[in-house]
Amino acid sequence: MRVSFCQGLLTGAIILNLLILYYVSRAQQQMMEKRRDLGRGTRRASLPASSLGGALGGLVGPGGVLAGPAGVEGNGRGPRVTVLLREFENFENYVGDVASSFIHQRPELPFLAVADTPPYPPLVLPEGARLLVLSPSPDQPPQVHRPEFHVQTEFVLLVPDGVELEQARAIERLVRELEGEGGGPVRLVAAPVLARSAVQCLHLRVSLREWTATYSPAASGSSGSVCTALQGDAVVLIRTEDLFNLSVPLGRPLFSSLFIQTSLRGWKVKLLESPCFSANHRPLFSSAHNQWKADTRLKEATGRLMRSFGIKRLRLPDGKEQWHGCSKETPRCFGTVRDDTPDYLYLERWTPPCCLRALRETTKYVINILESSGVRYWLEGGTLLGAARHQDIIPWDYDVDLGIYLEDVPNCDHLKNLDSGSLVDANGYVWERAVEGDFYRVQYSEANHLHVDLWPFYPRNGVMTKDTWTEHKQDMEFPEHFLQPLVPMPFAGITAYGPNNHRAFLELKFGEGVIENPQYPNPAKKRLDRSKL
């Protein structure tokens, strides 16, 4: 077979392209290997002082690289522990005193103060202490502002502002305790700080699905308390690898951030009775005004942290609650619902607790007005299903449905004048005729559109019907005998009214066994994993 000139030229071009692709691919692979080797080398070695000093704009104290030449045990190895101070306020702090105390007793240990932005007034640090600023700078490489590049030791000792090291060997005691746990569930050890707020061991349960963190007191043991969180002033030792395997290793408030993340991993903290660390600066703030400023900043930092972690309710050990989700003055926590599947279901979460609280408040308010106005109503659809299952709103539901008798609408002043426009009542609830059809909607507020829908039915030949229907298969006509009589049933902390045979009513609308077999509203889009209930 004779090969033409064009065919030969084409074949040669193909071979040349293949060779070019081969060498380009090989060069890229070699470059990636060099970058990996460089990254490992950068992680192992301390950053040079000149690099850090320039990056931090002269705020880094003198003292050379982070790792000192002497070993913790004096055997020539490098130090095993880095002392790290994260929690302090710019307007009043004792960071310099803390650093001096530790450096005086243990000069071989690196001391690192960490701030989000350059402190003002600038910190005055002794030789051997450094400042790390976390906020990035456009003229510096990223590792300058990443703490994992600045800690080259096996352990990190997290210390609060104002603490002092009086016993040089106290740190070794903590290291021995942590090593003695052998990599079990205890991944942190802590020692109390004297003359401050007493440190307390707590049990912490975090449910991301329910957007909730719950604290409760934990029992104490004879050799120390093992728990999942601490409250109060303490010094905490953790392996560097564990600390920087957390998503947010140095979030503020430090203890809240740290223990939420460690509890989700099943880690525990052991609180020792000794050694104890002292705090000569007490109280930490010299004036009531500075204490107020610190408390305000703590509250703000807690709110930012909880919102970033997706935690909207904190249950505290004393039984009080803190809310970090939506309120009557803010928009609700989720946007427009599409395909009957709110966005939080795709995140493997259920309805935020603040939204459930708002729905309960609105439902109770609306039911009270309907009852006082003589409007017959009943729990409808998924709301009735929640009452049958939980005596409450379904944990992943996003609105409440009530059926009402159309002929009773003129009895209610809030409904009879809603042919057009809307009404904001004296308590801030918004009553309106829905734009989707002939039914009514009551919103939690003008800002927060969590709502209760009121569906007007009327009887026709013994069957309850209405003028507006949705695409939901359960939205159907039904015999009026289910409403004769209406019967009381518990719902959302009150007694509401529902059909006299709610099981038959629900199985007519949803199918047999619907009460015992929960499922998300649109399983084609998102299906409930019942094994996780």
PDB file of N, CA and C in Angstrom, residues 242-325:
ATOM      1  N   ASP A 242      -3.918  17.403  65.960  1.00  0.00           N
ATOM      2  CA  ASP A 242      -5.361  17.439  66.222  1.00  0.00           C
ATOM      3  C   ASP A 242      -5.906  18.852  66.068  1.00  0.00           C
ATOM      4  N   LEU A 243      -5.182  19.828  66.608  1.00  0.00           N
ATOM      5  CA  LEU A 243      -5.666  21.207  66.544  1.00  0.00           C
ATOM      6  C   LEU A 243      -5.852  21.657  65.107  1.00  0.00           C
ATOM      7  N   PHE A 244      -4.874  21.380  64.267  1.00  0.00           N
ATOM      8  CA  PHE A 244      -4.940  21.897  62.902  1.00  0.00           C
ATOM      9  C   PHE A 244      -5.665  20.965  61.948  1.00  0.00           C
ATOM     10  N   ASN A 245      -6.216  19.890  62.478  1.00  0.00           N
ATOM     11  CA  ASN A 245      -7.163  19.089  61.706  1.00  0.00           C
ATOM     12  C   ASN A 245      -8.598  19.570  61.906  1.00  0.00           C
ATOM     13  N   LEU A 246      -8.790  20.540  62.792  1.00  0.00           N
ATOM     14  CA  LEU A 246     -10.103  21.142  62.963  1.00  0.00           C
ATOM     15  C   LEU A 246     -10.354  22.136  61.834  1.00  0.00           C
ATOM     16  N   SER A 247     -11.614  22.282  61.468  1.00  0.00           N
ATOM     17  CA  SER A 247     -11.956  23.204  60.383  1.00  0.00           C
ATOM     18  C   SER A 247     -11.589  24.637  60.733  1.00  0.00           C
ATOM     19  N   VAL A 248     -11.838  25.029  61.983  1.00  0.00           N
ATOM     20  CA  VAL A 248     -11.517  26.389  62.452  1.00  0.00           C
ATOM     21  C   VAL A 248     -10.695  26.234  63.732  1.00  0.00           C
ATOM     22  N   PRO A 249      -9.382  26.059  63.612  1.00  0.00           N
ATOM     23  CA  PRO A 249      -8.591  25.713  64.798  1.00  0.00           C
ATOM     24  C   PRO A 249      -8.516  26.805  65.848  1.00  0.00           C
ATOM     25  N   LEU A 250      -8.585  28.075  65.436  1.00  0.00           N
ATOM     26  CA  LEU A 250      -8.405  29.173  66.390  1.00  0.00           C
ATOM     27  C   LEU A 250      -9.553  30.174  66.309  1.00  0.00           C
ATOM     28  N   GLY A 251     -10.768  29.669  66.163  1.00  0.00           N
ATOM     29  CA  GLY A 251     -11.935  30.545  66.149  1.00  0.00           C
ATOM     30  C   GLY A 251     -12.168  31.177  67.512  1.00  0.00           C
ATOM     31  N   ARG A 252     -12.884  32.290  67.500  1.00  0.00           N
ATOM     32  CA  ARG A 252     -13.244  32.952  68.750  1.00  0.00           C
ATOM     33  C   ARG A 252     -14.755  32.996  68.911  1.00  0.00           C
ATOM     34  N   PRO A 253     -15.237  32.836  70.156  1.00  0.00           N
ATOM     35  CA  PRO A 253     -14.541  32.526  71.400  1.00  0.00           C
ATOM     36  C   PRO A 253     -13.865  31.155  71.322  1.00  0.00           C
ATOM     37  N   LEU A 254     -12.648  31.066  71.841  1.00  0.00           N
ATOM     38  CA  LEU A 254     -11.815  29.899  71.614  1.00  0.00           C
ATOM     39  C   LEU A 254     -12.439  28.625  72.151  1.00  0.00           C
ATOM     40  N   PHE A 255     -12.903  28.627  73.411  1.00  0.00           N
ATOM     41  CA  PHE A 255     -13.456  27.406  73.984  1.00  0.00           C
ATOM     42  C   PHE A 255     -14.726  26.972  73.255  1.00  0.00           C
ATOM     43  N   SER A 256     -15.584  27.911  72.924  1.00  0.00           N
ATOM     44  CA  SER A 256     -16.802  27.555  72.195  1.00  0.00           C
ATOM     45  C   SER A 256     -16.457  26.913  70.859  1.00  0.00           C
ATOM     46  N   SER A 257     -15.556  27.540  70.115  1.00  0.00           N
ATOM     47  CA  SER A 257     -15.154  27.018  68.819  1.00  0.00           C
ATOM     48  C   SER A 257     -14.482  25.661  68.950  1.00  0.00           C
ATOM     49  N   LEU A 258     -13.563  25.561  69.896  1.00  0.00           N
ATOM     50  CA  LEU A 258     -12.781  24.337  70.065  1.00  0.00           C
ATOM     51  C   LEU A 258     -13.665  23.152  70.433  1.00  0.00           C
ATOM     52  N   PHE A 259     -14.505  23.320  71.439  1.00  0.00           N
ATOM     53  CA  PHE A 259     -15.230  22.165  71.961  1.00  0.00           C
ATOM     54  C   PHE A 259     -16.426  21.772  71.099  1.00  0.00           C
ATOM     55  N   ILE A 260     -17.000  22.704  70.362  1.00  0.00           N
ATOM     56  CA  ILE A 260     -18.033  22.302  69.407  1.00  0.00           C
ATOM     57  C   ILE A 260     -17.432  21.366  68.360  1.00  0.00           C
ATOM     58  N   GLN A 261     -16.253  21.710  67.881  1.00  0.00           N
ATOM     59  CA  GLN A 261     -15.620  20.893  66.846  1.00  0.00           C
ATOM     60  C   GLN A 261     -15.109  19.559  67.395  1.00  0.00           C
ATOM     61  N   THR A 262     -14.517  19.579  68.583  1.00  0.00           N
ATOM     62  CA  THR A 262     -13.995  18.329  69.129  1.00  0.00           C
ATOM     63  C   THR A 262     -15.120  17.383  69.558  1.00  0.00           C
ATOM     64  N   SER A 263     -16.225  17.930  70.076  1.00  0.00           N
ATOM     65  CA  SER A 263     -17.327  17.061  70.484  1.00  0.00           C
ATOM     66  C   SER A 263     -17.961  16.373  69.282  1.00  0.00           C
ATOM     67  N   LEU A 264     -18.007  17.052  68.145  1.00  0.00           N
ATOM     68  CA  LEU A 264     -18.536  16.430  66.934  1.00  0.00           C
ATOM     69  C   LEU A 264     -17.649  15.295  66.453  1.00  0.00           C
ATOM     70  N   ARG A 265     -16.383  15.290  66.848  1.00  0.00           N
ATOM     71  CA  ARG A 265     -15.465  14.210  66.485  1.00  0.00           C
ATOM     72  C   ARG A 265     -15.395  13.128  67.540  1.00  0.00           C
ATOM     73  N   GLY A 266     -16.140  13.295  68.617  1.00  0.00           N
ATOM     74  CA  GLY A 266     -16.133  12.300  69.684  1.00  0.00           C
ATOM     75  C   GLY A 266     -14.947  12.417  70.619  1.00  0.00           C
ATOM     76  N   TRP A 267     -14.237  13.550  70.583  1.00  0.00           N
ATOM     77  CA  TRP A 267     -13.090  13.740  71.463  1.00  0.00           C
ATOM     78  C   TRP A 267     -13.560  14.241  72.824  1.00  0.00           C
ATOM     79  N   LYS A 268     -12.714  13.948  73.844  1.00  0.00           N
ATOM     80  CA  LYS A 268     -13.018  14.387  75.203  1.00  0.00           C
ATOM     81  C   LYS A 268     -11.839  15.169  75.771  1.00  0.00           C
ATOM     82  N   VAL A 269     -12.144  15.946  76.806  1.00  0.00           N
ATOM     83  CA  VAL A 269     -11.121  16.712  77.508  1.00  0.00           C
ATOM     84  C   VAL A 269     -11.086  16.243  78.954  1.00  0.00           C
ATOM     85  N   LYS A 270      -9.868  16.103  79.484  1.00  0.00           N
ATOM     86  CA  LYS A 270      -9.690  15.689  80.873  1.00  0.00           C
ATOM     87  C   LYS A 270      -9.240  16.894  81.686  1.00  0.00           C
ATOM     88  N   LEU A 271     -10.035  17.258  82.667  1.00  0.00           N
ATOM     89  CA  LEU A 271      -9.729  18.391  83.537  1.00  0.00           C
ATOM     90  C   LEU A 271      -9.048  17.878  84.793  1.00  0.00           C
ATOM     91  N   LEU A 272      -7.793  18.255  85.010  1.00  0.00           N
ATOM     92  CA  LEU A 272      -7.020  17.823  86.164  1.00  0.00           C
ATOM     93  C   LEU A 272      -7.227  18.773  87.334  1.00  0.00           C
ATOM     94  N   GLU A 273      -7.046  18.244  88.543  1.00  0.00           N
ATOM     95  CA  GLU A 273      -7.105  19.106  89.722  1.00  0.00           C
ATOM     96  C   GLU A 273      -5.803  19.868  89.918  1.00  0.00           C
ATOM     97  N   SER A 274      -4.714  19.308  89.417  1.00  0.00           N
ATOM     98  CA  SER A 274      -3.413  19.960  89.473  1.00  0.00           C
ATOM     99  C   SER A 274      -2.601  19.479  88.275  1.00  0.00           C
ATOM    100  N   PRO A 275      -1.619  20.208  87.794  1.00  0.00           N
ATOM    101  CA  PRO A 275      -1.121  21.462  88.363  1.00  0.00           C
ATOM    102  C   PRO A 275      -2.090  22.610  88.127  1.00  0.00           C
ATOM    103  N   CYS A 276      -1.950  23.632  88.932  1.00  0.00           N
ATOM    104  CA  CYS A 276      -2.769  24.824  88.769  1.00  0.00           C
ATOM    105  C   CYS A 276      -1.898  25.970  88.258  1.00  0.00           C
ATOM    106  N   PHE A 277      -2.506  26.820  87.482  1.00  0.00           N
ATOM    107  CA  PHE A 277      -1.824  28.013  86.985  1.00  0.00           C
ATOM    108  C   PHE A 277      -2.392  29.233  87.707  1.00  0.00           C
ATOM    109  N   SER A 278      -1.559  30.222  87.923  1.00  0.00           N
ATOM    110  CA  SER A 278      -1.991  31.389  88.681  1.00  0.00           C
ATOM    111  C   SER A 278      -2.385  32.516  87.736  1.00  0.00           C
ATOM    112  N   ALA A 279      -3.086  33.499  88.292  1.00  0.00           N
ATOM    113  CA  ALA A 279      -3.490  34.686  87.530  1.00  0.00           C
ATOM    114  C   ALA A 279      -3.439  35.868  88.483  1.00  0.00           C
ATOM    115  N   ASN A 280      -2.327  36.567  88.468  1.00  0.00           N
ATOM    116  CA  ASN A 280      -2.171  37.708  89.382  1.00  0.00           C
ATOM    117  C   ASN A 280      -3.003  38.900  88.965  1.00  0.00           C
ATOM    118  N   HIS A 281      -3.346  38.981  87.678  1.00  0.00           N
ATOM    119  CA  HIS A 281      -4.169  40.102  87.203  1.00  0.00           C
ATOM    120  C   HIS A 281      -5.647  39.721  87.371  1.00  0.00           C
ATOM    121  N   ARG A 282      -6.239  40.178  88.456  1.00  0.00           N
ATOM    122  CA  ARG A 282      -7.632  39.867  88.695  1.00  0.00           C
ATOM    123  C   ARG A 282      -8.303  41.055  89.411  1.00  0.00           C
ATOM    124  N   PRO A 283      -9.448  41.459  88.938  1.00  0.00           N
ATOM    125  CA  PRO A 283     -10.084  40.967  87.717  1.00  0.00           C
ATOM    126  C   PRO A 283      -9.258  41.338  86.486  1.00  0.00           C
ATOM    127  N   LEU A 284      -9.589  40.708  85.354  1.00  0.00           N
ATOM    128  CA  LEU A 284      -8.791  40.904  84.155  1.00  0.00           C
ATOM    129  C   LEU A 284      -8.892  42.335  83.644  1.00  0.00           C
ATOM    130  N   PHE A 285     -10.035  42.975  83.849  1.00  0.00           N
ATOM    131  CA  PHE A 285     -10.240  44.335  83.349  1.00  0.00           C
ATOM    132  C   PHE A 285     -10.346  45.289  84.522  1.00  0.00           C
ATOM    133  N   SER A 286      -9.700  46.445  84.376  1.00  0.00           N
ATOM    134  CA  SER A 286      -9.529  47.361  85.495  1.00  0.00           C
ATOM    135  C   SER A 286     -10.730  48.264  85.729  1.00  0.00           C
ATOM    136  N   SER A 287     -11.699  48.286  84.802  1.00  0.00           N
ATOM    137  CA  SER A 287     -12.854  49.163  84.978  1.00  0.00           C
ATOM    138  C   SER A 287     -14.117  48.454  84.520  1.00  0.00           C
ATOM    139  N   ALA A 288     -15.241  48.932  85.040  1.00  0.00           N
ATOM    140  CA  ALA A 288     -16.530  48.368  84.644  1.00  0.00           C
ATOM    141  C   ALA A 288     -16.794  48.605  83.159  1.00  0.00           C
ATOM    142  N   HIS A 289     -16.305  49.749  82.655  1.00  0.00           N
ATOM    143  CA  HIS A 289     -16.509  50.045  81.238  1.00  0.00           C
ATOM    144  C   HIS A 289     -15.763  49.047  80.356  1.00  0.00           C
ATOM    145  N   ASN A 290     -14.522  48.733  80.700  1.00  0.00           N
ATOM    146  CA  ASN A 290     -13.766  47.755  79.915  1.00  0.00           C
ATOM    147  C   ASN A 290     -14.369  46.360  80.027  1.00  0.00           C
ATOM    148  N   GLN A 291     -14.892  46.041  81.202  1.00  0.00           N
ATOM    149  CA  GLN A 291     -15.559  44.745  81.345  1.00  0.00           C
ATOM    150  C   GLN A 291     -16.800  44.691  80.455  1.00  0.00           C
ATOM    151  N   TRP A 292     -17.540  45.794  80.399  1.00  0.00           N
ATOM    152  CA  TRP A 292     -18.712  45.854  79.516  1.00  0.00           C
ATOM    153  C   TRP A 292     -18.300  45.705  78.057  1.00  0.00           C
ATOM    154  N   LYS A 293     -17.212  46.370  77.668  1.00  0.00           N
ATOM    155  CA  LYS A 293     -16.732  46.244  76.290  1.00  0.00           C
ATOM    156  C   LYS A 293     -16.351  44.795  75.989  1.00  0.00           C
ATOM    157  N   ALA A 294     -15.677  44.143  76.913  1.00  0.00           N
ATOM    158  CA  ALA A 294     -15.276  42.750  76.700  1.00  0.00           C
ATOM    159  C   ALA A 294     -16.495  41.843  76.594  1.00  0.00           C
ATOM    160  N   ASP A 295     -17.483  42.054  77.455  1.00  0.00           N
ATOM    161  CA  ASP A 295     -18.701  41.237  77.409  1.00  0.00           C
ATOM    162  C   ASP A 295     -19.439  41.446  76.087  1.00  0.00           C
ATOM    163  N   THR A 296     -19.484  42.695  75.628  1.00  0.00           N
ATOM    164  CA  THR A 296     -20.160  42.986  74.361  1.00  0.00           C
ATOM    165  C   THR A 296     -19.456  42.308  73.202  1.00  0.00           C
ATOM    166  N   ARG A 297     -18.137  42.367  73.189  1.00  0.00           N
ATOM    167  CA  ARG A 297     -17.384  41.731  72.111  1.00  0.00           C
ATOM    168  C   ARG A 297     -17.511  40.214  72.171  1.00  0.00           C
ATOM    169  N   LEU A 298     -17.568  39.671  73.373  1.00  0.00           N
ATOM    170  CA  LEU A 298     -17.768  38.226  73.506  1.00  0.00           C
ATOM    171  C   LEU A 298     -19.109  37.811  72.928  1.00  0.00           C
ATOM    172  N   LYS A 299     -20.139  38.584  73.212  1.00  0.00           N
ATOM    173  CA  LYS A 299     -21.462  38.285  72.675  1.00  0.00           C
ATOM    174  C   LYS A 299     -21.466  38.365  71.152  1.00  0.00           C
ATOM    175  N   GLU A 300     -20.820  39.395  70.608  1.00  0.00           N
ATOM    176  CA  GLU A 300     -20.761  39.537  69.154  1.00  0.00           C
ATOM    177  C   GLU A 300     -19.969  38.405  68.522  1.00  0.00           C
ATOM    178  N   ALA A 301     -18.835  38.050  69.120  1.00  0.00           N
ATOM    179  CA  ALA A 301     -18.009  36.966  68.583  1.00  0.00           C
ATOM    180  C   ALA A 301     -18.745  35.638  68.654  1.00  0.00           C
ATOM    181  N   THR A 302     -19.492  35.425  69.726  1.00  0.00           N
ATOM    182  CA  THR A 302     -20.269  34.192  69.842  1.00  0.00           C
ATOM    183  C   THR A 302     -21.316  34.110  68.744  1.00  0.00           C
ATOM    184  N   GLY A 303     -22.000  35.212  68.478  1.00  0.00           N
ATOM    185  CA  GLY A 303     -22.994  35.226  67.413  1.00  0.00           C
ATOM    186  C   GLY A 303     -22.392  34.917  66.061  1.00  0.00           C
ATOM    187  N   ARG A 304     -21.233  35.544  65.757  1.00  0.00           N
ATOM    188  CA  ARG A 304     -20.572  35.283  64.473  1.00  0.00           C
ATOM    189  C   ARG A 304     -20.151  33.829  64.356  1.00  0.00           C
ATOM    190  N   LEU A 305     -19.603  33.285  65.441  1.00  0.00           N
ATOM    191  CA  LEU A 305     -19.154  31.891  65.411  1.00  0.00           C
ATOM    192  C   LEU A 305     -20.318  30.945  65.198  1.00  0.00           C
ATOM    193  N   MET A 306     -21.412  31.143  65.940  1.00  0.00           N
ATOM    194  CA  MET A 306     -22.548  30.232  65.825  1.00  0.00           C
ATOM    195  C   MET A 306     -23.169  30.309  64.435  1.00  0.00           C
ATOM    196  N   ARG A 307     -23.255  31.483  63.890  1.00  0.00           N
ATOM    197  CA  ARG A 307     -23.807  31.600  62.537  1.00  0.00           C
ATOM    198  C   ARG A 307     -22.900  30.912  61.521  1.00  0.00           C
ATOM    199  N   SER A 308     -21.587  31.032  61.693  1.00  0.00           N
ATOM    200  CA  SER A 308     -20.672  30.378  60.752  1.00  0.00           C
ATOM    201  C   SER A 308     -20.729  28.866  60.892  1.00  0.00           C
ATOM    202  N   PHE A 309     -21.002  28.359  62.083  1.00  0.00           N
ATOM    203  CA  PHE A 309     -21.117  26.915  62.305  1.00  0.00           C
ATOM    204  C   PHE A 309     -22.524  26.398  62.004  1.00  0.00           C
ATOM    205  N   GLY A 310     -23.459  27.298  61.732  1.00  0.00           N
ATOM    206  CA  GLY A 310     -24.828  26.862  61.497  1.00  0.00           C
ATOM    207  C   GLY A 310     -25.519  26.397  62.764  1.00  0.00           C
ATOM    208  N   ILE A 311     -25.214  27.033  63.892  1.00  0.00           N
ATOM    209  CA  ILE A 311     -25.871  26.721  65.166  1.00  0.00           C
ATOM    210  C   ILE A 311     -26.717  27.926  65.547  1.00  0.00           C
ATOM    211  N   LYS A 312     -28.005  27.712  65.658  1.00  0.00           N
ATOM    212  CA  LYS A 312     -28.934  28.817  65.877  1.00  0.00           C
ATOM    213  C   LYS A 312     -29.527  28.841  67.281  1.00  0.00           C
ATOM    214  N   ARG A 313     -29.271  27.788  68.049  1.00  0.00           N
ATOM    215  CA  ARG A 313     -29.765  27.783  69.436  1.00  0.00           C
ATOM    216  C   ARG A 313     -28.711  27.164  70.344  1.00  0.00           C
ATOM    217  N   LEU A 314     -28.408  27.864  71.438  1.00  0.00           N
ATOM    218  CA  LEU A 314     -27.529  27.348  72.479  1.00  0.00           C
ATOM    219  C   LEU A 314     -28.362  27.122  73.732  1.00  0.00           C
ATOM    220  N   ARG A 315     -28.305  25.904  74.244  1.00  0.00           N
ATOM    221  CA  ARG A 315     -28.924  25.600  75.535  1.00  0.00           C
ATOM    222  C   ARG A 315     -27.809  25.552  76.571  1.00  0.00           C
ATOM    223  N   LEU A 316     -27.857  26.446  77.555  1.00  0.00           N
ATOM    224  CA  LEU A 316     -26.786  26.615  78.519  1.00  0.00           C
ATOM    225  C   LEU A 316     -26.999  25.740  79.743  1.00  0.00           C
ATOM    226  N   PRO A 317     -25.934  25.500  80.529  1.00  0.00           N
ATOM    227  CA  PRO A 317     -26.072  24.601  81.689  1.00  0.00           C
ATOM    228  C   PRO A 317     -27.104  25.058  82.704  1.00  0.00           C
ATOM    229  N   ASP A 318     -27.341  26.360  82.805  1.00  0.00           N
ATOM    230  CA  ASP A 318     -28.315  26.868  83.779  1.00  0.00           C
ATOM    231  C   ASP A 318     -29.747  26.832  83.261  1.00  0.00           C
ATOM    232  N   GLY A 319     -29.942  26.247  82.069  1.00  0.00           N
ATOM    233  CA  GLY A 319     -31.282  26.132  81.511  1.00  0.00           C
ATOM    234  C   GLY A 319     -31.684  27.272  80.603  1.00  0.00           C
ATOM    235  N   LYS A 320     -30.895  28.343  80.577  1.00  0.00           N
ATOM    236  CA  LYS A 320     -31.208  29.464  79.693  1.00  0.00           C
ATOM    237  C   LYS A 320     -30.858  29.113  78.248  1.00  0.00           C
ATOM    238  N   GLU A 321     -31.389  29.893  77.323  1.00  0.00           N
ATOM    239  CA  GLU A 321     -31.134  29.662  75.910  1.00  0.00           C
ATOM    240  C   GLU A 321     -30.640  30.947  75.253  1.00  0.00           C
ATOM    241  N   GLN A 322     -29.761  30.772  74.296  1.00  0.00           N
ATOM    242  CA  GLN A 322     -29.330  31.872  73.440  1.00  0.00           C
ATOM    243  C   GLN A 322     -29.729  31.529  72.004  1.00  0.00           C
ATOM    244  N   TRP A 323     -30.277  32.529  71.298  1.00  0.00           N
ATOM    245  CA  TRP A 323     -30.742  32.318  69.931  1.00  0.00           C
ATOM    246  C   TRP A 323     -29.880  33.122  68.970  1.00  0.00           C
ATOM    247  N   HIS A 324     -29.479  32.471  67.873  1.00  0.00           N
ATOM    248  CA  HIS A 324     -28.629  33.120  66.883  1.00  0.00           C
ATOM    249  C   HIS A 324     -29.203  32.979  65.471  1.00  0.00           C
ATOM    250  N   GLY A 325     -30.502  32.759  65.396  1.00  0.00           N
ATOM    251  CA  GLY A 325     -31.151  32.636  64.101  1.00  0.00           C
ATOM    252  C   GLY A 325     -32.044  33.822  63.815  1.00  0.00           C
TER     253      GLY A 325
END
